[in-house]
mmCIF file of C-alpha atoms in Angstrom:
data_model
loop_
_atom_site.group_PDB
_atom_site.id
_atom_site.type_symbol
_atom_site.label_atom_id
_atom_site.label_comp_id
_atom_site.label_asym_id
_atom_site.label_seq_id
_atom_site.Cartn_x
_atom_site.Cartn_y
_atom_site.Cartn_z
ATOM 1 C CA MET A 1 -16.246 25.937 2.216
ATOM 2 C CA THR A 2 -16.382 27.876 -0.847
ATOM 3 C CA ILE A 3 -14.665 26.491 -4.240
ATOM 4 C CA ILE A 4 -12.561 29.110 -5.937
ATOM 5 C CA PRO A 5 -13.730 29.950 -9.303
ATOM 6 C CA ARG A 6 -10.941 29.484 -11.619
ATOM 7 C CA ASN A 7 -11.796 28.006 -15.176
ATOM 8 C CA SER A 8 -8.783 26.156 -15.924
ATOM 9 C CA SER A 9 -8.799 24.060 -12.467
ATOM 10 C CA LEU A 10 -12.468 23.787 -13.320
ATOM 11 C CA ARG A 11 -12.009 21.928 -16.910
ATOM 12 C CA THR A 12 -9.276 19.866 -15.361
ATOM 13 C CA PHE A 13 -11.644 18.446 -13.007
ATOM 14 C CA SER A 14 -14.712 18.409 -14.966
ATOM 15 C CA GLY A 15 -12.585 16.039 -17.131
ATOM 16 C CA GLU A 16 -11.425 13.614 -14.188
ATOM 17 C CA PHE A 17 -14.761 13.706 -13.060
ATOM 18 C CA PHE A 18 -16.861 12.595 -15.727
ATOM 19 C CA GLY A 19 -13.960 10.144 -16.976
ATOM 20 C CA ASN A 20 -14.238 8.601 -13.261
ATOM 21 C CA THR A 21 -15.083 4.972 -13.182
ATOM 22 C CA TYR A 22 -17.195 5.462 -9.729
ATOM 23 C CA LEU A 23 -19.435 7.830 -11.475
ATOM 24 C CA LEU A 24 -21.865 5.135 -12.183
ATOM 25 C CA LYS A 25 -22.200 4.046 -8.845
ATOM 26 C CA LEU A 26 -24.163 7.195 -7.840
ATOM 27 C CA ASN A 27 -27.696 8.404 -8.575
ATOM 28 C CA ILE A 28 -28.183 11.671 -10.181
ATOM 29 C CA ARG A 29 -28.855 13.709 -7.257
ATOM 30 C CA GLN A 30 -25.635 12.434 -5.769
ATOM 31 C CA ILE A 31 -23.665 13.334 -8.948
ATOM 32 C CA ILE A 32 -25.056 16.638 -8.733
ATOM 33 C CA TRP A 33 -24.006 17.059 -5.260
ATOM 34 C CA CYS A 34 -20.631 16.030 -5.901
ATOM 35 C CA TYR A 35 -19.816 18.193 -8.896
ATOM 36 C CA SER A 36 -21.065 21.365 -6.995
ATOM 37 C CA LYS A 37 -19.108 20.883 -3.796
ATOM 38 C CA GLY A 38 -16.041 19.747 -5.864
ATOM 39 C CA PHE A 39 -15.529 16.274 -4.881
ATOM 40 C CA LEU A 40 -14.954 13.580 -7.457
ATOM 41 C CA PRO A 41 -17.421 10.320 -7.311
ATOM 42 C CA LYS A 42 -14.641 8.387 -6.027
ATOM 43 C CA GLU A 43 -14.131 10.629 -3.262
ATOM 44 C CA TYR A 44 -18.048 10.187 -2.161
ATOM 45 C CA PHE A 45 -16.750 6.480 -1.352
ATOM 46 C CA VAL A 46 -13.213 7.132 -0.305
ATOM 47 C CA TYR A 47 -14.605 9.818 2.258
ATOM 48 C CA ASN A 48 -17.710 8.203 2.904
ATOM 49 C CA LEU A 49 -19.532 11.442 2.475
ATOM 50 C CA SER A 50 -23.088 9.763 2.965
ATOM 51 C CA ARG A 51 -22.247 9.848 6.702
ATOM 52 C CA ASN A 52 -19.074 12.356 7.041
ATOM 53 C CA ASP A 53 -19.049 16.141 6.878
ATOM 54 C CA TYR A 54 -17.968 17.127 3.986
ATOM 55 C CA ARG A 55 -16.494 20.441 5.102
ATOM 56 C CA LYS A 56 -13.886 18.820 6.885
ATOM 57 C CA TYR A 57 -12.327 17.245 3.758
ATOM 58 C CA LEU A 58 -10.670 19.074 0.876
ATOM 59 C CA PRO A 59 -12.204 18.105 -2.188
ATOM 60 C CA GLN A 60 -10.485 17.334 -5.767
ATOM 61 C CA LEU A 61 -11.253 20.790 -7.320
ATOM 62 C CA ASN A 62 -9.292 22.709 -4.650
ATOM 63 C CA ASN A 63 -6.552 20.169 -4.549
ATOM 64 C CA ILE A 64 -5.904 20.835 -8.134
ATOM 65 C CA ARG A 65 -6.093 24.697 -7.642
ATOM 66 C CA LYS A 66 -3.223 24.276 -5.173
ATOM 67 C CA ALA A 67 -1.247 22.768 -7.710
ATOM 68 C CA SER A 68 -0.429 26.455 -8.490
ATOM 69 C CA ILE A 69 1.056 27.363 -5.083
ATOM 70 C CA ASN A 70 4.628 26.912 -6.479
ATOM 71 C CA GLY A 71 4.095 29.390 -9.170
ATOM 72 C CA GLN A 72 6.741 29.733 -11.757
ATOM 73 C CA TYR A 73 8.914 27.436 -9.697
ATOM 74 C CA GLY A 74 6.676 24.449 -9.866
ATOM 75 C CA HIS A 75 8.135 23.239 -13.291
ATOM 76 C CA VAL A 76 11.218 21.917 -11.415
ATOM 77 C CA LEU A 77 8.754 19.223 -9.900
ATOM 78 C CA GLY A 78 6.919 18.665 -13.401
ATOM 79 C CA ASN A 79 10.061 17.815 -15.327
ATOM 80 C CA LYS A 80 11.905 14.601 -14.021
ATOM 81 C CA ILE A 81 15.327 15.226 -15.571
ATOM 82 C CA MET A 82 15.102 19.034 -14.231
ATOM 83 C CA PHE A 83 14.037 17.527 -10.475
ATOM 84 C CA GLU A 84 17.081 15.180 -10.510
ATOM 85 C CA ARG A 85 19.671 17.759 -11.466
ATOM 86 C CA GLN A 86 18.059 20.280 -9.046
ATOM 87 C CA ILE A 87 17.789 18.119 -5.918
ATOM 88 C CA LYS A 88 21.278 16.365 -6.586
ATOM 89 C CA SER A 89 22.633 19.808 -5.999
ATOM 90 C CA VAL A 90 20.525 20.795 -3.144
ATOM 91 C CA ILE A 91 21.321 17.519 -1.075
ATOM 92 C CA GLU A 92 24.908 17.995 -1.155
ATOM 93 C CA GLU A 93 26.400 17.229 2.610
ATOM 94 C CA ILE A 94 23.105 16.141 3.922
ATOM 95 C CA GLU A 95 23.781 12.742 5.287
ATOM 96 C CA HIS A 96 22.307 9.548 4.136
ATOM 97 C CA LEU A 97 20.194 11.714 1.658
ATOM 98 C CA HIS A 98 20.232 10.718 -2.398
ATOM 99 C CA VAL A 99 18.224 11.210 -5.424
ATOM 100 C CA ILE A 100 17.488 8.443 -7.756
ATOM 101 C CA GLU A 101 19.557 9.208 -10.816
ATOM 102 C CA ASN A 102 18.818 8.781 -14.487
ATOM 103 C CA ILE A 103 21.079 6.953 -16.651
ATOM 104 C CA GLY A 104 19.577 7.747 -20.067
ATOM 105 C CA TYR A 105 16.120 8.806 -21.909
ATOM 106 C CA ILE A 106 14.496 8.425 -24.977
ATOM 107 C CA ASP A 107 13.755 11.122 -27.191
ATOM 108 C CA ASP A 108 11.607 10.865 -29.999
ATOM 109 C CA GLY A 109 12.522 7.404 -30.330
ATOM 110 C CA ILE A 110 16.398 8.012 -30.063
ATOM 111 C CA LEU A 111 18.271 6.992 -27.035
ATOM 112 C CA LYS A 112 20.043 9.574 -25.518
ATOM 113 C CA SER A 113 22.853 9.194 -22.733
ATOM 114 C CA PHE A 114 23.071 10.444 -19.061
ATOM 115 C CA HIS A 115 25.981 7.685 -18.196
ATOM 116 C CA LYS A 116 29.391 6.680 -19.500
ATOM 117 C CA ASP A 117 28.293 2.992 -20.303
ATOM 118 C CA ILE A 118 25.259 4.325 -22.296
ATOM 119 C CA LYS A 119 25.981 5.414 -26.312
ATOM 120 C CA THR A 120 23.674 7.881 -27.904
ATOM 121 C CA GLY A 121 21.476 6.207 -30.396
ATOM 122 C CA LYS A 122 22.404 2.577 -29.721
ATOM 123 C CA PHE A 123 19.973 0.688 -27.691
ATOM 124 C CA ASN A 124 22.296 -2.334 -27.501
ATOM 125 C CA SER A 125 24.263 -0.193 -24.802
ATOM 126 C CA LEU A 126 21.193 -0.927 -22.419
ATOM 127 C CA ILE A 127 21.917 -4.680 -22.634
ATOM 128 C CA HIS A 128 25.109 -4.346 -20.087
ATOM 129 C CA PHE A 129 22.600 -2.960 -17.873
ATOM 130 C CA LEU A 130 19.962 -5.655 -18.168
ATOM 131 C CA GLU A 131 22.665 -8.287 -17.462
ATOM 132 C CA LYS A 132 22.813 -6.690 -13.576
ATOM 133 C CA LYS A 133 19.368 -5.103 -12.905
ATOM 134 C CA ASP A 134 15.932 -4.164 -14.406
ATOM 135 C CA LEU A 135 15.332 -0.942 -15.678
ATOM 136 C CA ILE A 136 12.443 1.156 -15.318
ATOM 137 C CA LEU A 137 11.248 3.431 -18.328
ATOM 138 C CA LYS A 138 8.825 6.294 -17.085
ATOM 139 C CA PRO A 139 7.556 9.422 -18.684
ATOM 140 C CA VAL A 140 9.785 12.542 -17.984
ATOM 141 C CA SER A 141 6.508 14.556 -16.919
ATOM 142 C CA GLY A 142 3.579 11.980 -15.541
ATOM 143 C CA SER A 143 2.185 11.043 -12.308
ATOM 144 C CA LYS A 144 -0.277 8.317 -10.678
ATOM 145 C CA GLY A 145 2.072 5.690 -12.361
ATOM 146 C CA ARG A 146 0.872 6.213 -15.881
ATOM 147 C CA GLY A 147 3.397 4.996 -18.599
ATOM 148 C CA VAL A 148 5.556 3.385 -16.429
ATOM 149 C CA LEU A 149 7.385 0.401 -18.072
ATOM 150 C CA LEU A 150 9.452 -2.715 -16.715
ATOM 151 C CA LEU A 151 12.317 -3.932 -19.006
ATOM 152 C CA GLN A 152 14.038 -7.082 -18.005
ATOM 153 C CA LYS A 153 16.043 -9.849 -18.950
ATOM 154 C CA LYS A 154 15.301 -13.562 -18.705
ATOM 155 C CA ASP A 155 17.705 -16.120 -19.645
ATOM 156 C CA GLN A 156 18.076 -15.241 -23.546
ATOM 157 C CA ASN A 157 15.123 -13.279 -23.986
ATOM 158 C CA TYR A 158 13.863 -10.071 -22.450
ATOM 159 C CA LEU A 159 10.411 -9.030 -20.969
ATOM 160 C CA LEU A 160 8.767 -5.573 -21.439
ATOM 161 C CA ASP A 161 5.859 -5.166 -18.725
ATOM 162 C CA ASN A 162 6.330 -8.958 -18.546
ATOM 163 C CA ILE A 163 5.908 -9.862 -22.359
ATOM 164 C CA GLU A 164 8.502 -11.785 -23.826
ATOM 165 C CA MET A 165 10.499 -10.686 -26.827
ATOM 166 C CA ASN A 166 13.902 -10.757 -28.441
ATOM 167 C CA PHE A 167 15.646 -7.826 -27.997
ATOM 168 C CA ASP A 168 14.965 -6.704 -31.684
ATOM 169 C CA GLU A 169 11.447 -6.553 -30.842
ATOM 170 C CA ILE A 170 12.151 -4.805 -27.782
ATOM 171 C CA VAL A 171 14.274 -1.641 -29.841
ATOM 172 C CA VAL A 172 11.160 -1.638 -32.071
ATOM 173 C CA LYS A 173 8.826 -0.704 -28.877
ATOM 174 C CA LEU A 174 11.538 1.458 -27.497
ATOM 175 C CA THR A 175 11.822 3.651 -30.653
ATOM 176 C CA SER A 176 7.913 4.080 -30.795
ATOM 177 C CA LEU A 177 8.532 6.148 -27.298
ATOM 178 C CA ASN A 178 9.014 9.612 -26.496
ATOM 179 C CA ASP A 179 10.335 11.584 -23.514
ATOM 180 C CA TYR A 180 10.766 8.705 -21.551
ATOM 181 C CA LEU A 181 13.432 8.614 -18.948
ATOM 182 C CA ILE A 182 15.413 5.334 -18.058
ATOM 183 C CA GLN A 183 16.188 4.256 -14.407
ATOM 184 C CA GLU A 184 17.772 1.193 -12.837
ATOM 185 C CA LYS A 185 15.367 -0.919 -10.712
ATOM 186 C CA PHE A 186 15.893 -0.019 -7.193
ATOM 187 C CA VAL A 187 16.564 -2.707 -5.186
ATOM 188 C CA GLN A 188 15.063 -2.191 -1.423
ATOM 189 C CA VAL A 189 16.336 -3.456 1.797
ATOM 190 C CA GLY A 190 14.881 -3.227 5.095
ATOM 191 C CA ILE A 191 11.232 -2.916 6.531
ATOM 192 C CA SER A 192 9.700 -1.070 3.886
ATOM 193 C CA HIS A 193 10.594 -3.624 1.401
ATOM 194 C CA ASP A 194 10.176 -7.182 4.128
ATOM 195 C CA ILE A 195 6.395 -6.342 4.544
ATOM 196 C CA TYR A 196 5.293 -6.751 0.749
ATOM 197 C CA THR A 197 8.075 -7.883 -1.731
ATOM 198 C CA GLY A 198 5.979 -7.628 -4.911
ATOM 199 C CA SER A 199 6.753 -3.545 -5.659
ATOM 200 C CA LEU A 200 8.954 -0.811 -4.322
ATOM 201 C CA ASN A 201 7.182 0.661 -1.258
ATOM 202 C CA THR A 202 7.626 4.311 -1.034
ATOM 203 C CA MET A 203 6.766 7.065 1.442
ATOM 204 C CA ARG A 204 4.892 9.966 0.706
ATOM 205 C CA ILE A 205 6.176 12.608 2.844
ATOM 206 C CA CYS A 206 4.337 16.055 2.426
ATOM 207 C CA THR A 207 6.306 19.073 3.338
ATOM 208 C CA MET A 208 4.900 23.066 3.514
ATOM 209 C CA ILE A 209 6.724 26.261 4.500
ATOM 210 C CA ASP A 210 4.711 27.759 7.143
ATOM 211 C CA PRO A 211 3.416 31.280 5.858
ATOM 212 C CA GLU A 212 3.936 32.893 9.120
ATOM 213 C CA ASN A 213 7.528 31.939 10.534
ATOM 214 C CA SER A 214 8.836 30.617 6.744
ATOM 215 C CA GLN A 215 9.913 27.295 8.133
ATOM 216 C CA PRO A 216 9.500 23.923 6.932
ATOM 217 C CA PHE A 217 7.150 21.324 8.444
ATOM 218 C CA ILE A 218 5.822 17.787 7.844
ATOM 219 C CA ALA A 219 2.237 18.040 6.998
ATOM 220 C CA TYR A 220 1.456 14.514 6.774
ATOM 221 C CA ALA A 221 3.343 11.386 5.722
ATOM 222 C CA ILE A 222 2.111 7.825 4.316
ATOM 223 C CA HIS A 223 3.813 4.768 3.612
ATOM 224 C CA ARG A 224 2.563 2.973 0.329
ATOM 225 C CA PHE A 225 2.863 -0.702 -0.379
ATOM 226 C CA GLY A 226 1.970 -2.672 -3.666
ATOM 227 C CA SER A 227 -0.743 -5.391 -4.051
ATOM 228 C CA PRO A 228 -1.414 -7.715 -7.043
ATOM 229 C CA ASP A 229 -3.893 -5.209 -8.180
ATOM 230 C CA SER A 230 -1.419 -2.446 -8.308
ATOM 231 C CA GLY A 231 1.342 -4.475 -10.165
ATOM 232 C CA ASN A 232 4.932 -3.444 -10.047
ATOM 233 C CA THR A 233 4.178 -0.080 -8.409
ATOM 234 C CA ASP A 234 2.490 0.831 -4.912
ATOM 235 C CA ASN A 235 0.209 3.216 -6.421
ATOM 236 C CA PHE A 236 -2.830 3.881 -4.291
ATOM 237 C CA SER A 237 -5.089 4.676 -7.104
ATOM 238 C CA LYS A 238 -4.195 1.207 -8.878
ATOM 239 C CA GLY A 239 -5.177 -0.607 -5.686
ATOM 240 C CA GLY A 240 -2.142 0.039 -3.341
ATOM 241 C CA ILE A 241 -2.454 -0.060 0.059
ATOM 242 C CA SER A 242 -2.096 3.572 2.305
ATOM 243 C CA ALA A 243 -0.691 3.235 5.871
ATOM 244 C CA ARG A 244 -0.062 6.528 7.830
ATOM 245 C CA ILE A 245 3.012 7.422 9.535
ATOM 246 C CA SER A 246 2.813 8.912 12.854
ATOM 247 C CA PRO A 247 4.621 11.877 14.230
ATOM 248 C CA ASP A 248 6.985 9.368 15.859
ATOM 249 C CA GLY A 249 7.297 6.796 12.968
ATOM 250 C CA ARG A 250 4.744 4.251 13.579
ATOM 251 C CA LEU A 251 2.568 2.767 11.032
ATOM 252 C CA SER A 252 -1.364 3.229 11.095
ATOM 253 C CA LYS A 253 -3.676 -0.092 9.845
ATOM 254 C CA GLY A 254 -3.316 -0.394 6.102
ATOM 255 C CA LYS A 255 -6.249 0.862 3.890
ATOM 256 C CA VAL A 256 -7.375 0.289 0.353
ATOM 257 C CA LEU A 257 -10.312 0.988 -1.607
ATOM 258 C CA ASP A 258 -11.613 -1.947 -3.606
ATOM 259 C CA ASN A 259 -13.540 -1.818 -6.784
ATOM 260 C CA GLU A 260 -16.854 -1.657 -5.590
ATOM 261 C CA GLY A 261 -16.147 1.510 -3.456
ATOM 262 C CA ASN A 262 -15.381 -0.220 -0.270
ATOM 263 C CA ILE A 263 -12.730 0.668 2.252
ATOM 264 C CA LYS A 264 -10.889 -2.325 3.532
ATOM 265 C CA THR A 265 -8.344 -2.046 6.453
ATOM 266 C CA PHE A 266 -5.667 -4.304 7.461
ATOM 267 C CA GLU A 267 -3.590 -5.014 9.983
ATOM 268 C CA PHE A 268 -1.358 -7.329 8.386
ATOM 269 C CA HIS A 269 -0.626 -6.941 4.644
ATOM 270 C CA PRO A 270 -3.185 -9.167 3.017
ATOM 271 C CA ILE A 271 -0.968 -11.006 0.790
ATOM 272 C CA SER A 272 2.213 -11.397 2.801
ATOM 273 C CA ASN A 273 0.544 -11.537 6.079
ATOM 274 C CA LYS A 274 3.355 -9.364 7.432
ATOM 275 C CA ARG A 275 2.442 -6.817 10.082
ATOM 276 C CA ILE A 276 1.643 -3.030 8.798
ATOM 277 C CA TYR A 277 -0.242 -2.020 12.077
ATOM 278 C CA ASN A 278 2.361 -0.356 14.782
ATOM 279 C CA GLU A 279 5.251 -1.285 12.775
ATOM 280 C CA GLN A 280 7.894 1.212 13.722
ATOM 281 C CA ILE A 281 9.786 3.122 10.679
ATOM 282 C CA PRO A 282 13.692 2.965 12.016
ATOM 283 C CA ASN A 283 15.640 6.153 12.104
ATOM 284 C CA TRP A 284 12.430 8.255 11.354
ATOM 285 C CA GLU A 285 13.513 11.202 13.318
ATOM 286 C CA ASN A 286 16.684 11.350 11.207
ATOM 287 C CA ILE A 287 14.698 10.841 7.905
ATOM 288 C CA THR A 288 12.772 13.930 8.837
ATOM 289 C CA LYS A 289 15.490 15.797 9.803
ATOM 290 C CA SER A 290 17.171 15.288 6.789
ATOM 291 C CA LEU A 291 14.114 15.838 4.557
ATOM 292 C CA LEU A 292 13.292 19.241 6.421
ATOM 293 C CA GLU A 293 17.224 20.216 6.046
ATOM 294 C CA MET A 294 16.477 19.831 2.210
ATOM 295 C CA VAL A 295 13.453 21.764 1.960
ATOM 296 C CA ARG A 296 14.978 24.645 3.871
ATOM 297 C CA ARG A 297 17.442 25.030 1.053
ATOM 298 C CA ILE A 298 14.352 25.171 -1.445
ATOM 299 C CA PRO A 299 12.218 27.484 0.266
ATOM 300 C CA PHE A 300 10.504 28.628 -3.016
ATOM 301 C CA LEU A 301 8.888 25.281 -3.115
ATOM 302 C CA LYS A 302 6.213 26.069 -0.827
ATOM 303 C CA HIS A 303 4.015 22.479 -1.005
ATOM 304 C CA VAL A 304 5.612 19.359 -2.066
ATOM 305 C CA GLY A 305 4.590 15.835 -1.998
ATOM 306 C CA TRP A 306 7.913 13.684 -1.837
ATOM 307 C CA ASP A 307 7.987 10.117 -2.980
ATOM 308 C CA VAL A 308 10.968 8.798 -0.595
ATOM 309 C CA ILE A 309 12.613 5.374 -0.717
ATOM 310 C CA TYR A 310 13.683 3.865 2.696
ATOM 311 C CA SER A 311 16.181 1.240 2.157
ATOM 312 C CA ASN A 312 19.051 0.036 4.101
ATOM 313 C CA SER A 313 19.229 3.002 6.412
ATOM 314 C CA GLU A 314 19.576 5.448 3.853
ATOM 315 C CA ILE A 315 17.003 8.014 2.261
ATOM 316 C CA TYR A 316 16.385 8.112 -1.441
ATOM 317 C CA ILE A 317 14.151 10.939 -3.081
ATOM 318 C CA LEU A 318 12.397 9.461 -5.913
ATOM 319 C CA GLU A 319 9.901 12.074 -6.987
ATOM 320 C CA GLY A 320 8.539 15.395 -5.840
ATOM 321 C CA ASN A 321 4.890 15.853 -6.785
ATOM 322 C CA ILE A 322 3.684 19.691 -7.429
ATOM 323 C CA GLY A 323 0.108 18.544 -6.600
ATOM 324 C CA PRO A 324 0.138 15.344 -4.357
ATOM 325 C CA GLY A 325 -2.945 13.818 -4.204
ATOM 326 C CA ILE A 326 -5.095 13.976 -0.958
ATOM 327 C CA ASN A 327 -6.823 10.701 -1.066
ATOM 328 C CA LEU A 328 -3.539 9.118 0.467
ATOM 329 C CA ILE A 329 -4.234 11.240 4.020
ATOM 330 C CA GLN A 330 -7.795 11.948 4.179
ATOM 331 C CA ILE A 331 -8.808 8.200 3.701
ATOM 332 C CA HIS A 332 -7.145 8.086 7.429
ATOM 333 C CA GLN A 333 -8.290 11.612 8.292
ATOM 334 C CA PRO A 334 -9.958 14.637 7.100
ATOM 335 C CA LEU A 335 -7.526 17.533 6.391
ATOM 336 C CA LYS A 336 -9.631 20.029 8.497
ATOM 337 C CA GLU A 337 -8.218 18.002 11.694
ATOM 338 C CA VAL A 338 -4.843 18.669 10.837
ATOM 339 C CA ALA A 339 -4.948 22.293 11.815
ATOM 340 C CA PRO A 340 -1.333 23.359 10.349
ATOM 341 C CA VAL A 341 -1.982 21.935 7.079
ATOM 342 C CA TRP A 342 -5.847 23.453 6.930
ATOM 343 C CA ASN A 343 -4.484 26.998 7.804
ATOM 344 C CA PHE A 344 -1.613 26.628 5.145
ATOM 345 C CA PHE A 345 -4.241 26.229 2.704
ATOM 346 C CA LYS A 346 -6.702 29.111 3.897
ATOM 347 C CA HIS A 347 -3.792 31.568 4.009
ATOM 348 C CA TYR A 348 -2.984 30.811 0.351
ATOM 349 C CA ARG A 349 -6.871 31.168 -0.246
ATOM 350 C CA PHE A 350 -7.406 27.490 -1.665
ATOM 351 C CA ILE A 351 -9.923 27.436 1.235
ATOM 352 C CA GLU A 352 -11.871 30.859 1.459
ATOM 353 C CA SER A 353 -14.065 29.980 4.454
ATOM 354 C CA ASP A 354 -15.287 26.958 6.588
#
């Protein structure tokens, strides 16, 4: 595989590479090898590259470069406010498909309203929501769960990321934020929640537009589950569990990367002891049908990693990722073994040769 030389991507990759916590686990020869091939130190362990053929895997450097594949339209995915508005209009009349809505946002410490019950500039108007549901605050632009906050009410006090405060103290914290969305915490029902109740558990479903026939297809699908290490999220990079979803909607064994660089595999969730392996996602055919219909309506988004919530027989779009992480899938199978995906990347020259 030849890595395409693009300076901006290399700068981004270099920052990730030398800031990677797994760097110290490699010797100098392994460090040089990983950098020259475009792999992060973490990927050396995730893909077991001391044994496996590296040419079967898409490295992080190429993954960073493919984020440009949607061109000028990629900004729709990079901004969660614009994303919600765009997708809301696209999914009209698609049965059982919804988008998670924002109720407000914080702009340079000032509360702005997207909901009739929120008053601009009045943080006290959030109390009405906290009587019923917890609130999630997240950066307008961001990924991998960075900066996400959980706001809750407990008796007469409030908790921000499990730190108890009175509301005046909460307001001081919130006025220090900038470009933050506010959403009601989603209450999930069904198999995705039952397997692990400690987090919102989502599916990462990656879609692509076939460059030859212009039809959308499911490139791969992963179900993520939280763990005590990942906190309130199901984020794989923070210790969440990744289970691949087969074309007919069945879950593989769950996999997680521990702090020592070892991959652990589970048939049952290690905390809840609920089965993961071979469990069937209900209505999987309808989930993929609805998602592909949505993608047909936005053909300018050639490659997206959708974060999807399945709950009570309904499908909710949480986010769209412009450059979805590939550890989630390649921990199960190298992408070269998924021919339509590999051919897609070759067509757009994110892979020059095998």
